[in-house]
């Protein structure tokens, strides 16, 4: 049976201050997509509102703009996928073996309170499927509750973009909240690499998380290994 993954992307294009653009951090999608493709998995894109996905401008500049991201932007069919993402209500979680939340600061706004994304995540998780995220994608897990009312992340080891990395990226004054601190408030056992911006991924049962943009490939490989 071919494994199927639903990749989650954002619909938000700016911070609270509209003059500061944000969006999907493209390589966090393209690195994982390539790994999943190489493993023969079928993939779907979903976003909180469905439809178009803006790109984070900083993800389109060196050194973040690598060959996988460039190849995606040069492929009209791939770019069309980012114009026509599914909405959560169009997704039957029973069709998928895993969910993967991409990042970019934009997701801090539209991932946490999407009831549709929470439903898909809970249903996949509770039947033993893989729930995964990279970088700010873990904001999509902040408010997800299981059927018993407990937070999915409570008591679970995970990682995601660190507050130290927000400061170093000079966006700590722009972001709407401290995602690392919010995760800890929900009982998550937050871990991070000794150095900022190096690849780091954590596996805790069927929860697989990566810390930052450079962790997307490692995270996807761990998801693939879990699915095999």
Coordinates of C-alpha atoms in Angstrom, one line a residue:
X1 CA 0.0 0.0 0.0
X2 CA 1.3 3.4 -1.0
X3 CA 1.7 5.7 2.1
X4 CA 0.0 9.1 1.9
X5 CA 1.1 12.3 3.5
X6 CA -0.8 15.6 3.9
X7 CA 1.6 18.6 4.0
X8 CA 0.3 21.7 5.8
X9 CA 1.1 25.2 4.5
X10 CA 0.1 28.7 5.4
X11 CA -2.3 31.3 3.8
X12 CA -0.8 34.3 5.7
X13 CA 1.4 36.8 3.9
X14 CA 2.5 39.3 6.6
X15 CA 3.1 39.9 10.3
X16 CA 0.8 42.0 12.4
X17 CA 2.7 44.9 10.7
X18 CA 1.6 44.5 7.1
X19 CA 4.8 46.1 5.8
X20 CA 6.7 43.0 7.0
X21 CA 6.0 40.1 4.7
X22 CA 6.1 36.5 5.6
X23 CA 4.7 33.2 4.3
X24 CA 5.7 29.6 3.6
X25 CA 9.4 28.9 4.2
X26 CA 9.8 27.2 0.8
X27 CA 12.7 24.8 1.5
X28 CA 10.8 23.4 4.5
X29 CA 8.3 22.1 2.0
X30 CA 10.7 21.2 -0.9
X31 CA 13.2 19.3 1.2
X32 CA 10.5 17.1 2.8
X33 CA 8.6 16.8 -0.5
X34 CA 11.7 15.4 -2.2
X35 CA 12.3 12.9 0.6
X36 CA 8.7 11.7 0.6
X37 CA 8.7 11.5 -3.2
X38 CA 11.9 9.4 -3.2
X39 CA 10.1 7.1 -0.8
X40 CA 7.2 6.7 -3.2
X41 CA 4.7 8.5 -0.9
X42 CA 1.6 10.2 -2.3
X43 CA 1.4 13.9 -1.2
X44 CA -1.4 16.5 -0.8
X45 CA -1.1 20.1 0.2
X46 CA -3.6 21.6 2.7
X47 CA -3.8 25.1 4.2
X48 CA -6.1 26.5 7.0
X49 CA -8.3 28.4 4.4
X50 CA -7.5 26.4 1.3
X51 CA -6.3 28.2 -1.9
X52 CA -3.2 30.3 -2.4
X53 CA 0.0 30.1 -0.3
X54 CA 2.4 33.2 -0.1
X55 CA 6.1 32.6 0.1
X56 CA 8.4 34.0 2.8
X57 CA 10.7 36.4 0.9
X58 CA 13.7 35.5 3.1
X59 CA 13.4 31.9 2.1
X60 CA 14.0 32.9 -1.5
X61 CA 17.5 34.4 -0.8
X62 CA 20.9 32.8 -0.3
X63 CA 21.7 30.6 1.6
X64 CA 18.1 29.5 2.2
X65 CA 17.2 29.3 -1.5
X66 CA 18.7 26.0 -2.5
X67 CA 18.3 23.8 -5.6
X68 CA 15.1 22.1 -4.4
X69 CA 13.5 25.5 -3.8
X70 CA 14.7 26.9 -7.1
X71 CA 13.5 23.8 -9.0
X72 CA 10.0 24.1 -7.4
X73 CA 9.7 27.7 -8.4
X74 CA 10.8 26.9 -11.9
X75 CA 8.1 24.2 -12.3
X76 CA 4.7 25.7 -13.2
X77 CA 2.9 22.5 -12.1
X78 CA 4.5 22.7 -8.7
X79 CA 3.8 26.4 -8.3
X80 CA 0.2 25.7 -9.3
X81 CA -0.1 23.3 -6.3
X82 CA 0.6 26.4 -4.1
X83 CA -2.3 28.2 -5.7
X84 CA -4.8 25.5 -5.2
X85 CA -4.3 23.9 -1.8
X86 CA -7.1 21.9 -0.2
X87 CA -9.1 23.2 2.8
X88 CA -9.2 21.0 5.9
X89 CA -12.9 20.1 5.3
X90 CA -11.9 18.6 2.0
X91 CA -9.5 16.2 3.7
X92 CA -10.5 12.8 5.0
X93 CA -7.9 11.9 7.6
X94 CA -8.6 8.2 7.0
X95 CA -6.9 8.6 3.6
X96 CA -3.5 9.6 5.2
X97 CA -0.8 7.9 7.1
X98 CA 1.0 11.1 8.2
X99 CA 0.7 14.9 8.5
X100 CA 3.6 17.2 8.2
X101 CA 3.4 20.9 9.2
X102 CA 5.8 23.2 7.3
X103 CA 6.9 26.5 8.8
X104 CA 7.6 30.2 8.1
X105 CA 6.6 32.8 10.7
X106 CA 3.2 33.1 8.9
X107 CA 2.0 29.8 10.4
X108 CA 2.1 31.4 13.9
X109 CA -1.1 33.2 12.9
X110 CA -3.2 30.6 11.1
X111 CA -2.1 27.2 12.3
X112 CA -2.8 27.2 16.1
X113 CA -6.6 27.8 16.0
X114 CA -7.6 25.9 12.9
X115 CA -10.2 23.5 14.0
X116 CA -10.0 21.6 10.7
X117 CA -6.2 21.1 11.1
X118 CA -6.7 20.0 14.7
X119 CA -9.3 17.4 13.6
X120 CA -7.1 15.9 10.9
X121 CA -4.1 15.9 13.3
X122 CA -6.0 14.3 16.2
X123 CA -7.6 11.6 14.0
X124 CA -4.2 10.6 12.4
X125 CA -2.5 10.6 15.7
X126 CA -5.1 8.6 17.6
X127 CA -5.0 5.8 15.1
X128 CA -1.2 5.6 15.3
X129 CA -0.3 7.7 12.2
X130 CA 2.6 10.1 12.2
X131 CA 2.2 13.7 13.3
X132 CA 5.2 15.8 12.3
X133 CA 6.4 19.4 12.0
X134 CA 9.4 21.4 11.2
X135 CA 10.5 24.8 12.6
X136 CA 7.4 27.1 13.3
X137 CA 5.2 24.2 12.0
X138 CA 5.0 23.1 15.6
X139 CA 2.6 26.0 16.2
X140 CA 0.1 23.8 14.5
X141 CA 0.3 21.5 17.5
X142 CA 0.0 24.1 20.2
X143 CA -3.8 23.9 20.7
X144 CA -4.5 20.4 19.4
X145 CA -6.4 18.3 21.9
X146 CA -6.9 14.6 21.9
X147 CA -10.3 13.0 22.4
X148 CA -9.8 12.9 26.2
X149 CA -9.3 16.7 26.2
X150 CA -5.6 16.6 26.9
X151 CA -3.0 18.5 24.8
X152 CA -1.4 16.2 22.2
X153 CA 2.0 17.7 23.1
X154 CA 1.6 17.3 26.9
X155 CA 4.5 15.1 28.2
X156 CA 5.9 14.6 24.8
X157 CA 9.4 15.3 23.6
X158 CA 9.6 17.7 20.7
X159 CA 11.4 20.6 19.1
X160 CA 10.7 23.6 16.9
X161 CA 12.1 27.1 16.2
X162 CA 13.9 28.2 19.4
X163 CA 13.4 31.7 21.0
X164 CA 17.2 32.1 20.7
X165 CA 16.8 31.6 17.0
X166 CA 14.0 34.3 16.8
X167 CA 16.4 36.7 18.5
X168 CA 19.3 35.9 16.2
X169 CA 17.0 36.2 13.2
X170 CA 15.9 39.6 14.5
X171 CA 12.2 38.9 14.4
X172 CA 11.7 38.6 18.2
X173 CA 10.0 42.0 18.1
X174 CA 7.7 41.0 15.2
X175 CA 6.4 37.6 16.2
X176 CA 3.0 37.5 17.9
X177 CA 4.2 35.2 20.7
X178 CA 7.1 33.0 22.0
X179 CA 6.3 29.6 20.5
X180 CA 8.9 27.8 22.6
X181 CA 7.5 29.2 25.8
X182 CA 3.9 28.5 24.7
X183 CA 4.9 24.8 24.0
X184 CA 6.3 24.5 27.5
X185 CA 3.1 26.0 29.0
X186 CA 1.2 23.1 27.4
X187 CA 3.4 20.5 29.1
X188 CA 5.7 19.7 26.1
X189 CA 9.2 18.6 26.9
X190 CA 11.0 21.0 24.6
X191 CA 14.5 20.1 23.3
X192 CA 16.9 21.9 21.0
X193 CA 20.3 21.6 19.5
X194 CA 23.4 22.9 21.4
X195 CA 23.9 25.4 18.5
X196 CA 21.3 27.5 16.8
X197 CA 20.3 26.8 13.2
X198 CA 21.9 23.4 12.9
X199 CA 19.8 20.4 11.9
X200 CA 18.0 18.8 14.9
X201 CA 15.1 16.4 14.9
X202 CA 13.3 14.6 17.8
X203 CA 11.2 11.4 17.6
X204 CA 8.8 10.5 20.4
X205 CA 6.7 7.6 19.4
X206 CA 4.5 8.8 16.4
X207 CA 5.5 12.5 17.0
X208 CA 8.4 13.7 14.8
X209 CA 9.6 17.3 15.0
X210 CA 12.5 19.3 13.5
X211 CA 13.9 22.5 15.0
X212 CA 14.6 24.9 12.1
X213 CA 14.7 25.3 8.3
X214 CA 17.9 23.2 8.2
X215 CA 16.1 20.3 9.9
X216 CA 13.4 19.7 7.2
X217 CA 15.3 16.9 5.4
X218 CA 16.3 15.1 8.6
X219 CA 12.7 15.4 9.9
X220 CA 11.3 14.0 6.7
X221 CA 13.7 11.1 6.7
X222 CA 12.6 10.2 10.3
X223 CA 9.0 10.4 9.2
X224 CA 9.7 8.1 6.2
X225 CA 11.5 5.7 8.5
X226 CA 8.6 5.7 10.9
X227 CA 6.2 5.0 8.0
X228 CA 8.3 2.1 6.8

